[in-house]
Amino acid sequence: MSLFCFLGRHKPSVSSMARSKKGGHAALCDNCGVPLEKIDNGPWRPAQAPAAIIQARR
Ligand SMILES: [Zn+2]
């Protein structure tokens, strides 16, 4: 994991960016693959995912 990811500053991958079902945007972090979400003009944040999914990605 990069230092930026450790600090919560993930970098959304442009190729994975898509409209999310909630009306915002969704993407995967370019560095660590964590699912990110963005609502309106807010910052990118790690998506609220069930713990089982997060563990399966490790
Ligand atoms: Zn990341």
Short mmCIF file of C-alpha atoms and ligand atoms in Angstrom, two decimals:
data_model
loop_
_atom_site.label_atom_id
_atom_site.label_comp_id
_atom_site.label_asym_id
_atom_site.label_seq_id
_atom_site.Cartn_x
_atom_site.Cartn_y
_atom_site.Cartn_z
CA MET A 1 0.00 0.00 0.00
CA SER A 2 1.34 3.42 -0.86
CA LEU A 3 1.80 6.18 1.72
CA PHE A 4 -1.04 8.17 0.16
CA CYS A 5 -3.41 5.23 0.54
CA PHE A 6 -2.28 4.77 4.12
CA LEU A 7 -3.29 8.37 4.78
CA GLY A 8 -6.66 7.82 3.10
CA ARG A 9 -5.75 9.76 -0.05
CA HIS A 10 -6.54 7.13 -2.64
CA LYS A 11 -6.05 7.78 -6.33
CA PRO A 12 -9.08 6.74 -8.39
CA SER A 13 -8.21 4.85 -11.53
CA VAL A 14 -9.64 6.66 -14.56
CA SER A 15 -10.30 3.40 -16.41
CA SER A 16 -12.43 2.05 -13.55
CA MET A 17 -14.50 5.20 -13.04
CA ALA A 18 -18.25 4.77 -13.46
CA ARG A 19 -21.55 6.18 -12.31
CA SER A 20 -22.59 4.55 -9.07
CA LYS A 21 -26.12 3.39 -8.36
CA LYS A 22 -26.43 6.00 -5.61
CA GLY A 23 -26.05 8.86 -8.11
CA GLY A 24 -22.40 9.65 -7.44
CA HIS A 25 -19.31 8.16 -8.99
CA ALA A 26 -17.43 4.98 -8.20
CA ALA A 27 -13.89 3.87 -9.01
CA LEU A 28 -11.13 1.60 -7.83
CA CYS A 29 -7.95 2.99 -6.30
CA ASP A 30 -5.10 2.90 -8.82
CA ASN A 31 -2.62 1.87 -6.13
CA CYS A 32 -4.39 -0.53 -3.78
CA GLY A 33 -7.64 -1.50 -5.56
CA VAL A 34 -9.91 -0.30 -2.76
CA PRO A 35 -13.40 0.64 -4.00
CA LEU A 36 -13.92 4.40 -3.82
CA GLU A 37 -17.03 6.52 -4.11
CA LYS A 38 -17.64 10.21 -4.71
CA ILE A 39 -20.91 11.99 -4.09
CA ASP A 40 -21.54 15.15 -6.11
CA ASN A 41 -18.44 17.35 -5.80
CA GLY A 42 -17.21 15.81 -2.55
CA PRO A 43 -13.89 14.09 -2.04
CA TRP A 44 -13.18 10.50 -3.04
CA ARG A 45 -13.75 8.20 -0.08
CA PRO A 46 -13.41 4.46 0.40
CA ALA A 47 -16.80 2.91 -0.31
CA GLN A 48 -18.70 1.39 2.58
CA ALA A 49 -18.28 -2.28 1.75
CA PRO A 50 -19.14 -5.30 3.84
CA ALA A 51 -16.12 -6.64 5.73
CA ALA A 52 -16.39 -9.96 3.89
CA ILE A 53 -15.74 -8.25 0.55
CA ILE A 54 -12.77 -6.31 1.89
CA GLN A 55 -11.20 -9.45 3.28
CA ALA A 56 -11.75 -11.32 0.02
CA ARG A 57 -9.74 -8.66 -1.84
CA ARG A 58 -6.62 -9.09 0.28
ZN ZN B 1 -5.47 3.34 -2.44
#
